[in-house]
Tab-separated table of C-alpha atoms in Angstrom:
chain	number	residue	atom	x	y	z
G	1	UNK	CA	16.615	-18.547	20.486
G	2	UNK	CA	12.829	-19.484	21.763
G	3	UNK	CA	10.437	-16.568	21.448
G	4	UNK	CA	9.873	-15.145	25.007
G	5	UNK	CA	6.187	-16.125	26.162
G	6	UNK	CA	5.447	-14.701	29.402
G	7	UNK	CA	3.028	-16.972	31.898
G	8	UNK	CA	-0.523	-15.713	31.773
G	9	UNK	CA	-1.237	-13.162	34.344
G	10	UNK	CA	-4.668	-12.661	35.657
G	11	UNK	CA	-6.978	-10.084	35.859
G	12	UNK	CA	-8.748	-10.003	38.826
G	13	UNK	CA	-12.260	-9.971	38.709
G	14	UNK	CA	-13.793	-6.644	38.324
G	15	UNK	CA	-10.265	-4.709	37.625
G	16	UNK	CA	-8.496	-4.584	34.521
G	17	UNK	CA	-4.802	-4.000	33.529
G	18	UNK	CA	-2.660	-1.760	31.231
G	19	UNK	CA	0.259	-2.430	29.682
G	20	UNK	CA	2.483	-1.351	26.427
G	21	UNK	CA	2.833	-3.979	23.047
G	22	UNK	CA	5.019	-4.028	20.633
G	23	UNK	CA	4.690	-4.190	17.051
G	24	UNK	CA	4.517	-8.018	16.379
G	25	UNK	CA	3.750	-8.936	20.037
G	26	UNK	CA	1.042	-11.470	20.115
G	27	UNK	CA	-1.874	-10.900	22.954
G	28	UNK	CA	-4.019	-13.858	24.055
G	29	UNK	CA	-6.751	-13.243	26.102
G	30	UNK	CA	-8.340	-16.674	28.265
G	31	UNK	CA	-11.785	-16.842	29.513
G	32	UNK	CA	-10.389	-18.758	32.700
G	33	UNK	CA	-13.794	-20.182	33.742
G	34	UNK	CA	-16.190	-19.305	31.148
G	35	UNK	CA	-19.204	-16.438	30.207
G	36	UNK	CA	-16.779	-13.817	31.165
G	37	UNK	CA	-16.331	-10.457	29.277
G	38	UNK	CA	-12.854	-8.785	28.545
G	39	UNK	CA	-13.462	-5.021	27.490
G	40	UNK	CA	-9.938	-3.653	25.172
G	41	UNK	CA	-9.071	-0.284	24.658
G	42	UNK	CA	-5.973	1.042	22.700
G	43	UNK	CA	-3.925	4.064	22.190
G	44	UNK	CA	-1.249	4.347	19.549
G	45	UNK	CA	2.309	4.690	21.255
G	46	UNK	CA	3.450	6.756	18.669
G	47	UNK	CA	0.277	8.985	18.297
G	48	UNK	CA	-1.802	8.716	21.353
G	49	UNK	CA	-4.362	10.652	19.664
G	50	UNK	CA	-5.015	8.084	17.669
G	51	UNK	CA	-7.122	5.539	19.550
G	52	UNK	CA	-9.421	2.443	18.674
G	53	UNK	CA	-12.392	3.161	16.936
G	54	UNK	CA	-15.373	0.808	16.221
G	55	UNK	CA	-16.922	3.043	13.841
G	56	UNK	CA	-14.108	3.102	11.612
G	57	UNK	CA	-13.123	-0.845	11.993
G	58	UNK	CA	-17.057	-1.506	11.111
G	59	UNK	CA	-16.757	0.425	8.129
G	60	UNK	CA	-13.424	-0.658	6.659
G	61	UNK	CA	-14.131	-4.716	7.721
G	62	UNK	CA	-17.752	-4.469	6.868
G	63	UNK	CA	-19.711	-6.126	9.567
G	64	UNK	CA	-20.511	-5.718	13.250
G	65	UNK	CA	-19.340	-9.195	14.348
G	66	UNK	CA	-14.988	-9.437	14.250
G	67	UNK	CA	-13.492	-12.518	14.533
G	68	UNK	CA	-10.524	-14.373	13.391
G	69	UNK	CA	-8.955	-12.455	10.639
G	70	UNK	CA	-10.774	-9.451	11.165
G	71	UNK	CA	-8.458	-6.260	11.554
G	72	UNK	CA	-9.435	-3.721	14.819
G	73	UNK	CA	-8.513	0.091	13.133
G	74	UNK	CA	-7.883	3.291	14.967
G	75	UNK	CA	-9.502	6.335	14.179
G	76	UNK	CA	-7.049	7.856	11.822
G	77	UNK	CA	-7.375	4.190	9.942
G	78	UNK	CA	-4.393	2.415	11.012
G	79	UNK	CA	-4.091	-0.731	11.569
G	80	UNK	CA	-3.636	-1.684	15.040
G	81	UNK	CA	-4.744	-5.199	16.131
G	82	UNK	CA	-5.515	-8.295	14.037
G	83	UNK	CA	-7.510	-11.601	15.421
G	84	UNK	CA	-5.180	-14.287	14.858
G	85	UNK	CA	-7.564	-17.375	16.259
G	86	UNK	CA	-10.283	-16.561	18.005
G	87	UNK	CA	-11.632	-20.582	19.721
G	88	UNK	CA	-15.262	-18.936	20.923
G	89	UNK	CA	-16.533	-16.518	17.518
G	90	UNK	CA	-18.476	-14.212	19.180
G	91	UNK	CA	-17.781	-10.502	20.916
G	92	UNK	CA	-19.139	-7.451	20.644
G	93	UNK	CA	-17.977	-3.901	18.962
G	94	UNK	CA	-20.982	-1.947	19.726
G	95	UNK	CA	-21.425	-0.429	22.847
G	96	UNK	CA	-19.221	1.357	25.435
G	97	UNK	CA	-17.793	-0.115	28.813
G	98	UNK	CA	-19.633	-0.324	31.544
G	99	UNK	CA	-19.690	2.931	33.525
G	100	UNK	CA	-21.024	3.934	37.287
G	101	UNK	CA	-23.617	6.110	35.815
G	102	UNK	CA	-25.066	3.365	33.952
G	103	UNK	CA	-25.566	0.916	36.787
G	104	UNK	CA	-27.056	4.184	38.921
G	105	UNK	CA	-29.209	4.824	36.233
G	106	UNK	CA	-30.212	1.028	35.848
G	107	UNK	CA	-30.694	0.897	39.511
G	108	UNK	CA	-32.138	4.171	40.461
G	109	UNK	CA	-29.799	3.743	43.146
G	110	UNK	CA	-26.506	6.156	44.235
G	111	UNK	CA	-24.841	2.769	45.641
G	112	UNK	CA	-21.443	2.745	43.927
G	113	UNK	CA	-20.583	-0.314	41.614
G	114	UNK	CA	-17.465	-1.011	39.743
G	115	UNK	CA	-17.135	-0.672	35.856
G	116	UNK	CA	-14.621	-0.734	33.549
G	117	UNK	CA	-15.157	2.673	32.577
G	118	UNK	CA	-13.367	3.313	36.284
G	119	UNK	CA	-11.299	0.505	35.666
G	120	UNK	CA	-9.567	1.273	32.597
G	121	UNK	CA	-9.036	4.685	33.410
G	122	UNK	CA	-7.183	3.767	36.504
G	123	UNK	CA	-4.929	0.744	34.478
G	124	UNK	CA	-4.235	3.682	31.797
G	125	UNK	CA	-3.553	6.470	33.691
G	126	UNK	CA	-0.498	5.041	34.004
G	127	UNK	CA	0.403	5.964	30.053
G	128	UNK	CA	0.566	10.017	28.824
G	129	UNK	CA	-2.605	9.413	26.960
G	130	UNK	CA	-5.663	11.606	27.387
G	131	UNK	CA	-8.356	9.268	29.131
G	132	UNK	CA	-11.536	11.322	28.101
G	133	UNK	CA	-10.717	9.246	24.545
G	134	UNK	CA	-11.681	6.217	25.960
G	135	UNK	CA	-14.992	5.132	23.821
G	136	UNK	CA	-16.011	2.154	22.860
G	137	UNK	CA	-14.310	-0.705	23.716
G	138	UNK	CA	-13.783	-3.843	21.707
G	139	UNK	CA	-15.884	-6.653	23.869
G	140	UNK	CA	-14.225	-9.488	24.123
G	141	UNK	CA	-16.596	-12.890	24.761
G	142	UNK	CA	-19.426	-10.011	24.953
G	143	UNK	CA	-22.381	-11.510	23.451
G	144	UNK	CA	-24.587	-8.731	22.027
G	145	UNK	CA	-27.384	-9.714	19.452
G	146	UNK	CA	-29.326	-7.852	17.218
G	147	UNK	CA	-32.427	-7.838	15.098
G	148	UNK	CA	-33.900	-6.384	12.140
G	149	UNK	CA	-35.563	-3.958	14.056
G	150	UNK	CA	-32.376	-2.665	15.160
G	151	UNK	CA	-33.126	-3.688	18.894
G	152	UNK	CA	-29.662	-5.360	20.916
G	153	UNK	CA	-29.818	-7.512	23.814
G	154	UNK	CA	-27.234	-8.739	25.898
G	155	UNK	CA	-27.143	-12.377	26.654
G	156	UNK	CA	-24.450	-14.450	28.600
G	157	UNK	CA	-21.393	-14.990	26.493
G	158	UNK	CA	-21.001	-18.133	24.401
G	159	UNK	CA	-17.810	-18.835	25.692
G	160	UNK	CA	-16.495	-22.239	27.533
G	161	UNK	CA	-13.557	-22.309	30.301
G	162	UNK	CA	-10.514	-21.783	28.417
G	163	UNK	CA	-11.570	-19.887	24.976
G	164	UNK	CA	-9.522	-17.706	23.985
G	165	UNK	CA	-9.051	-14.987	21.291
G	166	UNK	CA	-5.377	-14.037	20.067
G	167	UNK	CA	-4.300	-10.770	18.618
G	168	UNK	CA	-1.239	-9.025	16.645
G	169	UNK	CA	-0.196	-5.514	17.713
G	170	UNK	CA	0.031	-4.154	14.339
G	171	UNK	CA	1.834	-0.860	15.534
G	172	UNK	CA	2.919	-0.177	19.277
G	173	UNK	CA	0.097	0.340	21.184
G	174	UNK	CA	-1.019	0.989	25.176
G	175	UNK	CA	-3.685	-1.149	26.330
G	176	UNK	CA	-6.323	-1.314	28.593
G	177	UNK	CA	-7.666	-4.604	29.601
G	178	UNK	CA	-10.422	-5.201	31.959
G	179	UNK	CA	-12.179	-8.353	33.924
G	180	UNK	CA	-15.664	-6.818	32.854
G	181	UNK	CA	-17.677	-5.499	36.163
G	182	UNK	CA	-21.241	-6.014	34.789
G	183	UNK	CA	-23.324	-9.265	36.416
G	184	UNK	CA	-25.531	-9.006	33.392
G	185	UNK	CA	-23.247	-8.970	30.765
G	186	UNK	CA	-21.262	-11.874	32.708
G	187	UNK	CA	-23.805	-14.942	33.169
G	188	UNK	CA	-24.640	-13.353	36.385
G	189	UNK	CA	-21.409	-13.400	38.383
G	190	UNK	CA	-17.929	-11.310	37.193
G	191	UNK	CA	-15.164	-13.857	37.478
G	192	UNK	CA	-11.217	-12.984	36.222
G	193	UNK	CA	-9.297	-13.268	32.887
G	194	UNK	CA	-6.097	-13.933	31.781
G	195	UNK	CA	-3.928	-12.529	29.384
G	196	UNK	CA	-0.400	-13.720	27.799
G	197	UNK	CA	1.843	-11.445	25.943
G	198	UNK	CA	4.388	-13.253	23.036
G	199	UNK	CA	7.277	-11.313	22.215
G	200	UNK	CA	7.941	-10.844	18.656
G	201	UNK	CA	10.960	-11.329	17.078
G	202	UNK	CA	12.142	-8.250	16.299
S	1	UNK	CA	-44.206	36.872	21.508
S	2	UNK	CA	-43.465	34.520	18.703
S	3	UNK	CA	-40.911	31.837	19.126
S	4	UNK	CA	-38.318	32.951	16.935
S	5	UNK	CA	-37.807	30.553	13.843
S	6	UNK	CA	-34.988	30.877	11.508
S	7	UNK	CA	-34.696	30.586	7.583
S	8	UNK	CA	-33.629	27.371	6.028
S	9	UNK	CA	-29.928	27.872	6.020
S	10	UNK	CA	-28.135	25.951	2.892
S	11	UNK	CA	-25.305	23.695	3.225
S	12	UNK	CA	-23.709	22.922	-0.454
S	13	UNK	CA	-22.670	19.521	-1.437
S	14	UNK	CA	-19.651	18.299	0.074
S	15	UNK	CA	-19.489	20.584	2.902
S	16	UNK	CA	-20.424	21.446	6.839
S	17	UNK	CA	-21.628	23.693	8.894
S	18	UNK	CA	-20.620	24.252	12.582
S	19	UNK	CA	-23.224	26.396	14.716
S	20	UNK	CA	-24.693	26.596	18.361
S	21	UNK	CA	-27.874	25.252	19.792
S	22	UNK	CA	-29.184	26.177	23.212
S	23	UNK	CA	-31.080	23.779	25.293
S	24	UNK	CA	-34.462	23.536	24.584
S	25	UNK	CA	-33.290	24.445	20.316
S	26	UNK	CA	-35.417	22.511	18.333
S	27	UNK	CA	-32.865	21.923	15.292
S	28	UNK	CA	-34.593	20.264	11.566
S	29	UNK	CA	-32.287	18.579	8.815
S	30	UNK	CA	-34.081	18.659	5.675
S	31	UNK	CA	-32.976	16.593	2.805
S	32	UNK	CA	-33.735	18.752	-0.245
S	33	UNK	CA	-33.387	16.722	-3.096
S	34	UNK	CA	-33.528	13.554	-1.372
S	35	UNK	CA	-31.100	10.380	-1.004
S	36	UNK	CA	-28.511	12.739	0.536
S	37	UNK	CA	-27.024	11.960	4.055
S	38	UNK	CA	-25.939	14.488	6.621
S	39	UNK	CA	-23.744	13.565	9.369
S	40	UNK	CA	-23.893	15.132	12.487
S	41	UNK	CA	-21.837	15.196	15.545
S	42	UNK	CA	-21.517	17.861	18.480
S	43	UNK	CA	-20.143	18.367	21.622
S	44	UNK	CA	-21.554	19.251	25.174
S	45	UNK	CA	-20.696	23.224	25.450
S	46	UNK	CA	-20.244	23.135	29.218
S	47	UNK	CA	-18.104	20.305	29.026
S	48	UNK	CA	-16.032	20.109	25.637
S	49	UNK	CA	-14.215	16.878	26.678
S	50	UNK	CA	-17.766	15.342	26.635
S	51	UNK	CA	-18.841	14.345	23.013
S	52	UNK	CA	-21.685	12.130	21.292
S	53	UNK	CA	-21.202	8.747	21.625
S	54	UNK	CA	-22.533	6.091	19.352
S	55	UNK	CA	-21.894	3.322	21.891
S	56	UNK	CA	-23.683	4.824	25.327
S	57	UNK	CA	-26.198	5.654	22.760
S	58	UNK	CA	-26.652	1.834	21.128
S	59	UNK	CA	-26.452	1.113	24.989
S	60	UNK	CA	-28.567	3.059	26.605
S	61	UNK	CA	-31.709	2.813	24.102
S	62	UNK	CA	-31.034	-1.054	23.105
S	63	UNK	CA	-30.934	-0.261	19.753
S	64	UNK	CA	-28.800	0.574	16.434
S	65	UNK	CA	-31.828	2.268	14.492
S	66	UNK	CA	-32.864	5.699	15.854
S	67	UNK	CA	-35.719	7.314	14.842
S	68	UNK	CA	-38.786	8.999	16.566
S	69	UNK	CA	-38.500	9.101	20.839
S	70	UNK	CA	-34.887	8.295	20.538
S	71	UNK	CA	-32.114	10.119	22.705
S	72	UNK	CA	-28.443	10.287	21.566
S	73	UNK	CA	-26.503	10.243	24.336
S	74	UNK	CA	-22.612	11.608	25.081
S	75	UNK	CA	-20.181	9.603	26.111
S	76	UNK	CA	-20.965	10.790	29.717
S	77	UNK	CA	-24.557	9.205	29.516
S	78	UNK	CA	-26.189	12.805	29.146
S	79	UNK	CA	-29.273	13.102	26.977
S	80	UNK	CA	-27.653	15.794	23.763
S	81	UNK	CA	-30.445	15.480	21.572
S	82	UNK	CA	-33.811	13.801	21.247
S	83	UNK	CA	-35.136	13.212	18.457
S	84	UNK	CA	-39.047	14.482	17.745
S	85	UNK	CA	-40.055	14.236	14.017
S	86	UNK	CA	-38.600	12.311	11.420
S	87	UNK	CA	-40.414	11.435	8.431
S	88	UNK	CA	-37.457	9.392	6.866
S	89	UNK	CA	-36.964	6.551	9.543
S	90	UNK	CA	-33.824	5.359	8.134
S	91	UNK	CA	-30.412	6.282	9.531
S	92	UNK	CA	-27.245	5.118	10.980
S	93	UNK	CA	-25.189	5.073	14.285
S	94	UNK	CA	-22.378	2.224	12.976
S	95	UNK	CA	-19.849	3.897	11.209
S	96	UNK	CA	-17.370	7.325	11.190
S	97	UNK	CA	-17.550	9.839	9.027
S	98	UNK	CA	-16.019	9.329	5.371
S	99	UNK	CA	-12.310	10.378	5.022
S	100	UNK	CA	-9.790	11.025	2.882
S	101	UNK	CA	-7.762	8.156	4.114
S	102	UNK	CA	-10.719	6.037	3.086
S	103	UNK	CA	-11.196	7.316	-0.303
S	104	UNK	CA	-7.504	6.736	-1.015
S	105	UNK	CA	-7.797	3.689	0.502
S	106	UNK	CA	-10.681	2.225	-1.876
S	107	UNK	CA	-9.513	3.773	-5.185
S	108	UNK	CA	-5.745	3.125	-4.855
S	109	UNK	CA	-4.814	6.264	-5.530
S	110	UNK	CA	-3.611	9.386	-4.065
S	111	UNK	CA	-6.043	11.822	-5.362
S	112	UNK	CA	-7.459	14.055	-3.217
S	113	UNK	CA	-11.690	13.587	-2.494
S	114	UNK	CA	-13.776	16.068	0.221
S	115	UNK	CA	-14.815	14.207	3.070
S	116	UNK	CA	-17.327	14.837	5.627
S	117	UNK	CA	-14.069	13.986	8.509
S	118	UNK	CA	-12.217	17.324	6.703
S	119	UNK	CA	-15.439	19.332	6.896
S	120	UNK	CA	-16.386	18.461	10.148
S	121	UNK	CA	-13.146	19.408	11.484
S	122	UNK	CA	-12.812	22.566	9.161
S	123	UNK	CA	-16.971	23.579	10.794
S	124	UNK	CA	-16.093	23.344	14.466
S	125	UNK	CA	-12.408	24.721	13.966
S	126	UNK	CA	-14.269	27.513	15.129
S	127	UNK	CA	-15.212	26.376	18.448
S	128	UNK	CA	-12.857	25.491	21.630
S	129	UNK	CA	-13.373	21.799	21.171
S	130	UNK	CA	-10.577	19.028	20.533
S	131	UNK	CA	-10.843	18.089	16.788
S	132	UNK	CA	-9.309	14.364	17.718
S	133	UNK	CA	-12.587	13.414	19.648
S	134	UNK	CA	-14.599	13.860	16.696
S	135	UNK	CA	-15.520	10.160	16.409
S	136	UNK	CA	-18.345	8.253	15.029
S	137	UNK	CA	-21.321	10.334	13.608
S	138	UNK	CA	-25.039	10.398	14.019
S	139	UNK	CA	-25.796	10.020	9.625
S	140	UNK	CA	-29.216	11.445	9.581
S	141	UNK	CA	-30.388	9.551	5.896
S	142	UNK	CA	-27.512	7.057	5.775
S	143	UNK	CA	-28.745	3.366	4.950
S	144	UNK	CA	-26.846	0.892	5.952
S	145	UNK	CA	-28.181	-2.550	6.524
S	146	UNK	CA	-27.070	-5.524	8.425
S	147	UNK	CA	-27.296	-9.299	8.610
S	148	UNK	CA	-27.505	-11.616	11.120
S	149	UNK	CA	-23.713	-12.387	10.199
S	150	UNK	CA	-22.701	-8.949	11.300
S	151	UNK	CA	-22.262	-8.002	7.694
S	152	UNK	CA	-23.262	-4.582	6.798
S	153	UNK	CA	-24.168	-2.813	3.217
S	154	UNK	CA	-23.920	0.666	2.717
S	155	UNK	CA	-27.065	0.983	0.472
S	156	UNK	CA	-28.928	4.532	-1.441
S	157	UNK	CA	-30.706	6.610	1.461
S	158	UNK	CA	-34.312	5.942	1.188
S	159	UNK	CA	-35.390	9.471	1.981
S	160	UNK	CA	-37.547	11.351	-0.344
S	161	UNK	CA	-37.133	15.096	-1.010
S	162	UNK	CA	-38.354	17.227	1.730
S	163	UNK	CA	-37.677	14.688	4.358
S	164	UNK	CA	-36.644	16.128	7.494
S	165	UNK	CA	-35.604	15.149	10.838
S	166	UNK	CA	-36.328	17.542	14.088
S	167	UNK	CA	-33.921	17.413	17.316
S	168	UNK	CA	-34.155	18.920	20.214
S	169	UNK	CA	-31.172	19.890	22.116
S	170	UNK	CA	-30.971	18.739	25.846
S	171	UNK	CA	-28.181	21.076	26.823
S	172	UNK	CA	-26.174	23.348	25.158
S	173	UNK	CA	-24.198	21.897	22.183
S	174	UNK	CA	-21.634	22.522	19.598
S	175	UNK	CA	-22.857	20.844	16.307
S	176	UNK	CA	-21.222	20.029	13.227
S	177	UNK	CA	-23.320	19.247	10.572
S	178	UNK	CA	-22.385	17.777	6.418
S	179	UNK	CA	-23.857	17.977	3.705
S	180	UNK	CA	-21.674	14.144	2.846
S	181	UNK	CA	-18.817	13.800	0.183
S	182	UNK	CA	-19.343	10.158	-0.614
S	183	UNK	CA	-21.108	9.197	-4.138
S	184	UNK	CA	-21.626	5.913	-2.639
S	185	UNK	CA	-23.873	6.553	0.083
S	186	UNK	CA	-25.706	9.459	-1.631
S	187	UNK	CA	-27.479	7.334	-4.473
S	188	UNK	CA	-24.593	8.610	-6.638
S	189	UNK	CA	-24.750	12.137	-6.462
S	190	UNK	CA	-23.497	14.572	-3.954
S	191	UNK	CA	-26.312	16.737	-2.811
S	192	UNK	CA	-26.575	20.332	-0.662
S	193	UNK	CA	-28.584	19.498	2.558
S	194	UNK	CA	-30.638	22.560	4.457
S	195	UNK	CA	-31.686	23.283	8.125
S	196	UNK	CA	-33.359	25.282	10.045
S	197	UNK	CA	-33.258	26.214	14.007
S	198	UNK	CA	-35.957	27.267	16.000
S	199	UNK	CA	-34.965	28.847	19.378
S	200	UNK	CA	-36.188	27.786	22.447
S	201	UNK	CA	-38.441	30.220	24.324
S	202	UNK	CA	-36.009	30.018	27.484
């Protein structure tokens, strides 16, 4: 029997979508046309308490900067998605999704924007998890530098129509997956993403 | 009227302390003996579901290094606690608290080791707050470096005896506050950690 592998679907540009894996399950995630950020979030199925957690996957993969064979851990330390291939090298594990608030404070307007703070709270509301977990989000194709000093800037992302990063649910996991909603972060205009979901065997 | 100032209060090694601030508290961490980290974390008293975040922080002052003038943020974007004083200069915003799970991770075995994740929880048990959003820490005195790579080294505090670091609270907060468990980021040695609150005059 073939493994299932379901056509990509495609994330509309500033939206995102949710959706269950399985253990095994293999997630691909396609810059379509380049410079556009992907922002993940994760709940454990079986413990939705247990979420994804930056601080503990920097501390237990020692470095800032994942990439292929890195290991993304929840909270509790669990294992929940490894980068299989990864054809661009560089996202970001720092800083939390976009949000309205930020682009009214960054504006010093009330105008309302999208962000994928909104955005994956509406594709997960869908799951029983609790959405005031959300935190920070595992950026993919975000392109976050830093310097000695500590300062971060955000520059476009390195990444060329048709990169793509490829993970392996390591337990069974709701995600969130957005088309990222922030110009600045995006090479100066939000565009779509795809994503493609292999069944595993089991 | 003098503005009321309290005693140094004593945390010993390998534990917390869970307490109130009001807005307008000026709270100072004190390391006694010196290359001993504290970490802190808290939550907005008005809003429990709204908790420090390390990422809206990193975001929202375009930084990883906070010292002097720097805000922490919650996950809201709310200003929790600035920071006024700090004669140190060296902490961290990367990584969660130490836990159990990662002591028996790095030694193999199953023995059981405190951990500034236990204490935290056991500190603000007290409080109506949900333990599962305690997430990555503000480590007043924790050292940990980084390289251009993204690799990071968890290296001896560099804070002298007597060092302190003064907050101010920006709106009512639940804090939880260690005295940390791990020999490895405490120069070898688990040390007590004091601090001291000075009301506001509101």
């Amino acid at each position: 029997m073939p493994v299932p592998i379901s056509r990509p679907v495609n994330i509309p540009a500033k939206s995102a979508a949710g959706f269950r894996l399985a253990t095994g399950d293999i997630l691909e995630v396609i810059d379509l046309e380049g410079q556009q950020v992907a922002d993940l979030f994760c709940f454990s199925i079986d413990d939705t308490s247990d979420t994804l957690s930056s601080g503990r996957s920097i501390d237990y993969e020692d470095t800032v900067l994942f990439s292929a064979g890195s290991t993304l851990y929840s909270h509790a330390g669990k294992p929940m998605l490894k980068i299989l291939t990864d054809t661009c090298g560089r996202h970001d594990f720092l800083v939390t999704p976009c949000s309205l608030h930020m682009f009214q404070m960054m504006s010093g307007s009330e105008d309302y924007h999208h962000s994928c703070q909104e955005n994956l709270e509406r594709a997960l509301a869908a799951f029983p998890v609790d959405l005031r977990q959300i935190s920070t989000t595992f950026n993919i194709f975000m392109n976050v530098t830093f310097a000695a000093s500590g300062k971060i800037e955000v520059e476009s992302p390195l990444s060329n129509p048709g990169d793509s990063i490829r993970f392996e649910a390591m337990m069974p996991l709701y995600i969130g997956l957005t088309a990222c909603s922030d110009e600045g972060s995006n090479g100066g205009t939000c565009k779509p993403i795809a994503y493609r979901i292999t069944a595993s065997r089991a």
